[in-house]
CSV table of C-alpha atoms in Angstrom, one decimal:
chain,number,residue,atom,x,y,z
N,166,MET,CA,62.6,-115.0,26.2
N,167,PRO,CA,64.2,-118.0,24.6
N,168,ARG,CA,67.9,-118.6,24.4
N,169,LEU,CA,69.2,-118.8,20.9
N,170,SER,CA,69.7,-122.4,21.5
N,171,ASP,CA,68.4,-124.2,24.6
N,172,ASN,CA,70.0,-127.4,23.5
N,173,ALA,CA,73.2,-126.1,22.0
N,174,THR,CA,76.0,-128.6,21.7
N,175,THR,CA,79.0,-128.1,24.0
N,176,TYR,CA,82.3,-128.6,22.3
N,177,THR,CA,85.7,-129.5,23.9
N,178,HIS,CA,89.1,-129.4,22.3
N,179,LYS,CA,91.5,-132.3,22.2
N,180,LEU,CA,95.1,-132.1,21.1
N,181,GLU,CA,96.7,-135.0,19.2
N,182,ASN,CA,100.3,-135.6,18.3
N,183,TRP,CA,101.4,-132.7,20.4
N,184,LYS,CA,104.3,-133.0,22.9
N,185,GLN,CA,104.6,-130.3,25.4
N,186,ARG,CA,108.2,-129.2,26.1
N,187,ARG,CA,109.0,-129.4,29.8
N,188,ASP,CA,110.6,-126.3,31.2
N,189,PHE,CA,111.5,-125.6,34.8
N,190,MET,CA,110.4,-122.0,34.5
N,191,GLU,CA,106.8,-123.2,34.0
N,192,VAL,CA,106.8,-123.7,37.7
N,193,THR,CA,107.0,-119.9,38.1
N,194,SER,CA,104.1,-119.3,35.6
N,195,ARG,CA,102.0,-121.9,37.5
N,196,LEU,CA,102.7,-120.1,40.8
N,197,LEU,CA,101.6,-116.8,39.3
N,198,GLU,CA,98.3,-118.4,38.5
N,199,MET,CA,97.7,-119.0,42.2
N,200,ASN,CA,96.3,-116.5,44.6
N,201,MET,CA,98.6,-114.9,47.3
N,202,SER,CA,97.3,-116.9,50.2
N,203,SER,CA,97.9,-120.2,48.3
N,204,VAL,CA,101.5,-119.1,47.4
N,205,ILE,CA,102.3,-118.2,51.0
N,206,LEU,CA,100.9,-121.5,52.3
N,207,LEU,CA,102.8,-123.4,49.6
N,208,GLY,CA,106.0,-121.7,50.7
N,209,LEU,CA,105.4,-122.7,54.3
N,210,VAL,CA,104.8,-126.3,53.3
N,211,VAL,CA,107.9,-126.4,51.0
N,212,ASN,CA,110.1,-125.0,53.7
N,213,PHE,CA,108.9,-127.5,56.3
N,214,VAL,CA,109.3,-130.5,53.9
N,215,VAL,CA,112.8,-129.5,52.9
N,216,VAL,CA,113.8,-129.0,56.6
N,217,VAL,CA,112.4,-132.4,57.6
N,218,ILE,CA,114.1,-134.2,54.7
N,219,PHE,CA,117.5,-132.8,55.5
N,220,ALA,CA,117.0,-133.4,59.2
N,221,LEU,CA,116.5,-137.0,58.4
N,222,LEU,CA,119.6,-137.1,56.3
N,223,TYR,CA,121.7,-135.5,59.1
N,224,TRP,CA,120.2,-137.9,61.6
N,225,ALA,CA,121.2,-140.8,59.3
N,226,ASN,CA,124.9,-139.8,59.4
N,227,GLY,CA,125.1,-140.6,63.1
N,228,GLU,CA,126.3,-138.8,66.2
N,229,ASP,CA,130.0,-139.0,65.3
N,230,CYS,CA,129.6,-136.6,62.4
N,231,PHE,CA,128.3,-133.7,64.5
N,232,PHE,CA,129.6,-131.4,67.3
N,233,ILE,CA,126.8,-130.7,69.7
N,234,ALA,CA,127.5,-128.0,72.4
N,235,GLU,CA,124.5,-128.8,74.5
N,236,GLY,CA,121.9,-131.6,74.6
N,237,ASP,CA,121.8,-135.1,73.1
N,238,PHE,CA,122.0,-136.3,69.5
N,239,GLY,CA,118.6,-137.0,68.0
N,240,PHE,CA,116.1,-136.1,65.4
N,241,SER,CA,114.9,-132.9,67.3
N,242,THR,CA,118.6,-131.7,67.4
N,243,MET,CA,119.1,-132.4,63.7
N,244,PHE,CA,115.8,-130.7,62.9
N,245,TYR,CA,117.1,-127.7,64.9
N,246,HIS,CA,120.3,-127.8,62.9
N,247,SER,CA,118.4,-128.2,59.6
N,248,VAL,CA,116.4,-125.1,60.3
N,249,HIS,CA,119.5,-123.1,61.0
N,250,SER,CA,121.1,-124.4,57.8
N,251,PHE,CA,118.0,-123.6,55.7
N,252,THR,CA,117.7,-120.1,57.0
N,253,THR,CA,121.5,-119.7,56.9
N,254,ILE,CA,121.5,-118.5,60.5
N,255,GLY,CA,124.1,-121.0,61.9
N,256,PHE,CA,124.3,-120.3,65.6
N,257,GLY,CA,127.2,-122.7,66.0
N,258,SER,CA,125.7,-124.8,68.8
N,259,VAL,CA,125.5,-127.7,66.3
N,260,PHE,CA,127.7,-128.2,63.3
N,261,PRO,CA,129.0,-131.1,61.1
N,262,ILE,CA,132.5,-132.4,61.4
N,263,CYS,CA,132.3,-135.0,58.5
N,264,SER,CA,132.5,-134.5,54.8
N,265,LEU,CA,129.1,-135.8,53.8
N,266,PRO,CA,127.2,-133.6,56.3
N,267,HIS,CA,129.2,-130.7,55.0
N,268,VAL,CA,127.9,-131.4,51.5
N,269,LEU,CA,124.4,-131.7,52.8
N,270,VAL,CA,124.6,-128.3,54.5
N,271,LEU,CA,125.9,-126.8,51.3
N,272,THR,CA,123.0,-128.4,49.3
N,273,GLU,CA,120.3,-127.3,51.8
N,274,GLN,CA,121.7,-123.8,51.8
N,275,TYR,CA,121.6,-123.6,48.0
N,276,ILE,CA,118.0,-125.0,47.9
N,277,SER,CA,116.9,-122.4,50.5
N,278,TYR,CA,118.3,-119.6,48.2
N,279,VAL,CA,116.4,-121.0,45.2
N,280,VAL,CA,113.1,-121.5,47.1
N,281,THR,CA,113.4,-118.0,48.7
N,282,ALA,CA,114.2,-116.4,45.4
N,283,VAL,CA,111.3,-118.0,43.5
N,284,LEU,CA,108.7,-117.6,46.1
N,285,GLY,CA,109.9,-114.1,47.0
N,286,ALA,CA,109.7,-113.1,43.3
N,287,VAL,CA,106.2,-114.6,43.0
N,288,ILE,CA,105.0,-112.8,46.1
N,289,VAL,CA,106.4,-109.5,44.8
N,290,VAL,CA,104.7,-109.9,41.4
N,291,GLN,CA,101.4,-111.0,43.0
N,292,GLY,CA,101.6,-107.9,45.3
N,293,LEU,CA,102.1,-105.6,42.3
N,294,LYS,CA,99.5,-107.2,40.1
N,295,PRO,CA,96.6,-104.8,39.4
N,296,ARG,CA,93.5,-105.5,41.3
N,297,ALA,CA,90.9,-104.2,38.8
N,298,ARG,CA,88.0,-106.6,38.4
N,299,ILE,CA,85.1,-106.5,35.9
N,300,ARG,CA,82.0,-108.6,36.0
N,301,PHE,CA,80.1,-109.5,32.9
N,302,ALA,CA,76.4,-110.2,32.8
N,303,LYS,CA,75.7,-113.9,32.6
N,304,ASP,CA,73.7,-113.6,29.4
N,305,ALA,CA,73.9,-111.4,26.3
N,306,MET,CA,70.6,-109.8,25.1
N,307,PHE,CA,69.2,-109.3,21.6
N,308,THR,CA,66.7,-106.6,22.3
N,309,VAL,CA,64.0,-105.7,19.8
N,310,SER,CA,62.6,-102.1,20.3
N,311,ASP,CA,59.1,-100.9,19.4
N,312,ASP,CA,60.3,-99.6,16.0
N,313,GLY,CA,61.5,-103.1,15.1
N,314,GLN,CA,65.2,-102.4,15.4
N,315,CYS,CA,67.3,-105.2,17.0
N,316,ARG,CA,70.3,-104.5,19.1
N,317,LEU,CA,72.9,-106.7,20.8
N,318,MET,CA,73.4,-105.6,24.4
N,319,ILE,CA,76.0,-106.8,26.9
N,320,ARG,CA,76.1,-105.4,30.4
N,321,ILE,CA,79.3,-105.2,32.5
N,322,ALA,CA,80.0,-103.7,36.0
N,323,ASN,CA,83.0,-102.6,37.8
N,324,ASP,CA,83.7,-105.1,40.6
N,325,THR,CA,86.7,-103.2,42.0
N,326,ARG,CA,86.7,-101.2,45.2
N,327,TYR,CA,87.7,-98.1,43.3
N,328,PRO,CA,87.0,-96.6,39.9
N,329,VAL,CA,88.7,-97.7,36.7
N,330,GLU,CA,89.6,-95.4,33.9
N,331,HIS,CA,90.0,-95.3,30.1
N,332,CYS,CA,87.7,-98.2,29.5
N,333,GLY,CA,87.6,-99.6,25.9
N,334,ALA,CA,85.6,-102.5,24.5
N,335,SER,CA,85.3,-104.5,21.3
N,336,ALA,CA,83.2,-107.5,20.2
N,337,ARG,CA,83.6,-110.2,17.6
N,338,CYS,CA,81.2,-112.8,16.4
N,339,LYS,CA,82.1,-116.2,14.9
N,340,LEU,CA,79.7,-117.7,12.4
N,341,ARG,CA,78.8,-121.3,11.6
N,342,ARG,CA,80.0,-122.9,8.4
N,343,MET,CA,77.2,-123.4,6.0
N,344,GLY,CA,76.8,-127.1,5.1
N,345,ALA,CA,79.5,-128.2,7.5
N,346,GLY,CA,77.6,-128.8,10.7
N,347,ASP,CA,78.3,-126.5,13.6
N,348,LEU,CA,82.0,-125.7,12.9
N,349,PRO,CA,82.9,-122.0,12.8
N,350,THR,CA,83.9,-120.5,9.5
N,351,ARG,CA,84.8,-116.8,9.9
N,352,GLN,CA,85.0,-114.1,12.5
N,353,ILE,CA,83.3,-110.7,12.1
N,354,GLU,CA,84.0,-107.6,14.1
N,355,LEU,CA,80.9,-106.1,15.7
N,356,PRO,CA,81.2,-102.2,15.9
N,357,LEU,CA,79.9,-100.9,19.3
N,358,MET,CA,77.8,-97.7,19.5
N,359,SER,CA,79.9,-96.7,22.5
N,360,ASP,CA,83.3,-98.4,22.8
N,361,PHE,CA,84.9,-96.0,25.2
N,362,ASN,CA,84.1,-94.9,28.8
N,363,ALA,CA,86.5,-92.4,30.5
N,364,ARG,CA,85.6,-93.6,34.0
N,365,LEU,CA,83.7,-96.4,35.5
N,366,GLY,CA,83.0,-95.9,39.2
N,367,ARG,CA,82.9,-98.6,41.9
N,368,GLY,CA,79.9,-100.8,41.3
N,369,GLN,CA,78.7,-98.8,38.3
N,370,HIS,CA,77.6,-100.6,35.1
N,371,TRP,CA,78.1,-100.0,31.4
N,372,VAL,CA,76.0,-101.5,28.6
N,373,LEU,CA,77.8,-102.3,25.3
N,374,VAL,CA,75.4,-101.9,22.3
N,375,HIS,CA,75.7,-103.2,18.8
N,376,ALA,CA,73.0,-102.3,16.3
N,377,LEU,CA,72.1,-105.1,13.9
N,378,LYS,CA,70.6,-102.7,11.3
N,379,SER,CA,74.0,-101.6,10.0
N,380,SER,CA,75.8,-104.7,11.2
N,381,PRO,CA,78.4,-106.6,9.1
N,382,LEU,CA,76.8,-109.6,10.7
N,383,VAL,CA,73.5,-109.0,8.9
N,384,GLU,CA,75.3,-108.1,5.7
N,385,THR,CA,77.2,-111.4,5.7
N,386,VAL,CA,74.2,-113.6,6.5
N,387,LEU,CA,71.4,-112.0,4.5
N,388,ASP,CA,71.4,-111.5,0.7
N,389,SER,CA,70.0,-108.0,1.2
N,390,VAL,CA,69.7,-105.8,4.2
N,391,PRO,CA,66.1,-104.6,4.8
N,392,GLU,CA,65.2,-101.3,6.6
N,393,VAL,CA,63.6,-103.3,9.4
N,394,LEU,CA,64.6,-106.9,10.2
N,395,SER,CA,61.6,-109.3,10.2
N,396,GLU,CA,61.3,-112.2,12.6
N,397,GLU,CA,62.4,-114.5,9.7
N,398,ASP,CA,65.5,-112.4,9.1
N,399,LEU,CA,66.4,-112.5,12.8
N,400,GLN,CA,65.9,-116.2,12.9
N,401,GLU,CA,68.2,-116.6,9.9
N,402,VAL,CA,70.9,-114.4,11.5
N,403,PHE,CA,70.6,-116.0,14.9
N,404,ALA,CA,70.9,-119.5,13.3
N,405,GLN,CA,74.3,-118.6,11.9
N,406,ILE,CA,75.8,-117.3,15.2
N,407,TRP,CA,78.4,-119.6,16.7
N,408,LEU,CA,79.6,-117.5,19.6
N,409,ILE,CA,80.4,-113.9,20.6
N,410,ASP,CA,83.7,-112.8,22.2
N,411,VAL,CA,83.8,-109.5,24.2
N,412,MET,CA,87.1,-107.9,25.0
N,413,LEU,CA,87.5,-105.1,27.6
N,414,TYR,CA,90.5,-102.9,28.4
N,415,VAL,CA,90.7,-100.7,31.5
N,416,VAL,CA,93.4,-98.8,33.2
N,417,ASP,CA,93.9,-99.5,36.9
N,418,PRO,CA,94.5,-96.0,38.3
N,419,ILE,CA,96.2,-97.4,41.5
N,420,TYR,CA,98.8,-99.4,39.6
N,421,GLY,CA,98.8,-97.3,36.4
N,422,GLN,CA,98.6,-100.5,34.3
N,423,GLU,CA,96.2,-101.7,31.6
N,424,VAL,CA,94.1,-104.7,32.5
N,425,ARG,CA,92.4,-106.9,29.9
N,426,PHE,CA,89.2,-108.9,30.4
N,427,HIS,CA,87.5,-111.4,28.1
N,428,LYS,CA,84.1,-113.0,28.1
N,429,ARG,CA,82.8,-115.6,25.6
N,430,TYR,CA,79.1,-116.0,25.1
N,431,THR,CA,77.9,-119.2,23.5
N,432,LYS,CA,74.4,-119.6,22.0
N,433,ASN,CA,72.9,-120.9,25.2
N,434,GLU,CA,74.1,-117.7,26.9
N,435,MET,CA,72.3,-115.4,24.4
N,436,VAL,CA,68.6,-114.4,24.9
N,437,SER,CA,66.4,-112.9,22.2
N,438,HIS,CA,63.5,-110.4,22.7
N,439,ALA,CA,64.6,-109.5,26.2
N,440,ARG,CA,66.0,-106.4,27.9
N,441,TYR,CA,68.2,-106.0,31.0
N,442,ALA,CA,66.4,-105.0,34.2
N,443,ASP,CA,67.1,-101.4,35.2
N,444,MET,CA,69.9,-101.2,37.8
N,445,LEU,CA,69.7,-97.4,38.4
N,446,PHE,CA,67.3,-95.9,40.9
N,447,THR,CA,67.1,-92.3,42.3
N,448,ASP,CA,66.2,-91.2,45.8
N,449,VAL,CA,65.4,-87.6,46.7
N,450,ILE,CA,67.5,-86.8,49.8
N,451,SER,CA,66.4,-83.1,50.3
N,452,LYS,CA,64.3,-80.5,48.6
N,453,HIS,CA,64.4,-76.8,48.0
N,454,PRO,CA,61.7,-74.6,49.6
N,455,ASP,CA,59.8,-74.6,46.3
N,456,GLY,CA,59.7,-78.4,46.4
N,457,SER,CA,62.3,-79.1,43.7
N,458,PRO,CA,65.0,-81.7,44.5
N,459,SER,CA,68.0,-80.2,46.2
N,460,GLU,CA,70.0,-83.5,46.6
N,461,VAL,CA,69.4,-86.7,44.7
N,462,GLN,CA,71.1,-90.0,45.4
N,463,ILE,CA,71.6,-92.4,42.4
N,464,ARG,CA,71.6,-96.0,43.5
N,465,HIS,CA,73.2,-98.8,41.5
N,466,ASP,CA,71.6,-102.2,42.5
N,467,TYR,CA,74.5,-104.6,41.8
N,468,SER,CA,72.3,-107.6,42.4
N,469,LEU,CA,70.3,-106.9,39.2
N,470,LEU,CA,73.3,-107.2,36.9
N,471,ASP,CA,72.1,-110.6,35.4
N,472,GLU,CA,68.4,-109.9,35.6
N,473,TYR,CA,66.3,-109.3,32.4
N,474,THR,CA,62.7,-109.1,31.3
N,475,GLU,CA,60.7,-110.0,28.2
N,476,THR,CA,60.1,-107.1,25.8
N,477,THR,CA,58.0,-108.7,23.0
N,478,PRO,CA,56.4,-112.1,22.5
N,479,ALA,CA,59.4,-114.4,22.1
N,480,PHE,CA,59.9,-117.1,19.5
N,481,ARG,CA,62.0,-120.2,20.0
N,482,LEU,CA,64.7,-120.9,17.4
């Protein structure tokens, strides 16, 4: 069960002569990339830091610039005043009587509005973001059946706590450039035998299948398309594969929104002459008096999503 390339080269991209434009609104997009708990923790840290900074600024202005109804002037009193200014509560037990502290109060109040608005908007968007999750099998399979037909198989599973609906899938393959090393030359769409699934239950899996017999991939690589692909034909096709992109579209029924997923398989994530291990098992719960099953439970073993077995003697490319 070899991978199409056990020693495939890993490529990274480097940008040259490109200057990124700085935009304050990029802060919002970065916050949206964070999970909810990190956003809430970041908000707490920002609030505390801002309050401490302004407390130090108030403290630096001295006792003569503040009216304090009770207690003594000190950092703790200024921290108390800074909290009230940031939260715009303003109990009136401490307030400035000089011009510079007035400006500081105005500045802190404006910063609190900005911080609250940005973090509040991010939390709302995070809370309304669809929670649908799809898990792709770690490896893509090229399975050769007993009749000699080869099929590309990619298994996915619903990793959401509830079913997803209106599932659609597509796949594309990038080929190597002949005579130019390993650089990709063109992209070919790989038609799937079943590219739509009306409903995918919690934990249930779905196998995407592309038949190589009538594949545009084979038509592009080989001079003529035989009825049955020989081992030499398969080696020639596999040698030209650069990577395979799989796109999946599902509708999250809770939020009523379409969610898109993408998985890229490189050559060292493709296995030839192998088949996914079966994830479906049945248990007879009860029987009729004549012995026929009355209730059957279908089990989906989620732990087997990435497992596969050898189907025919494998060859190493």
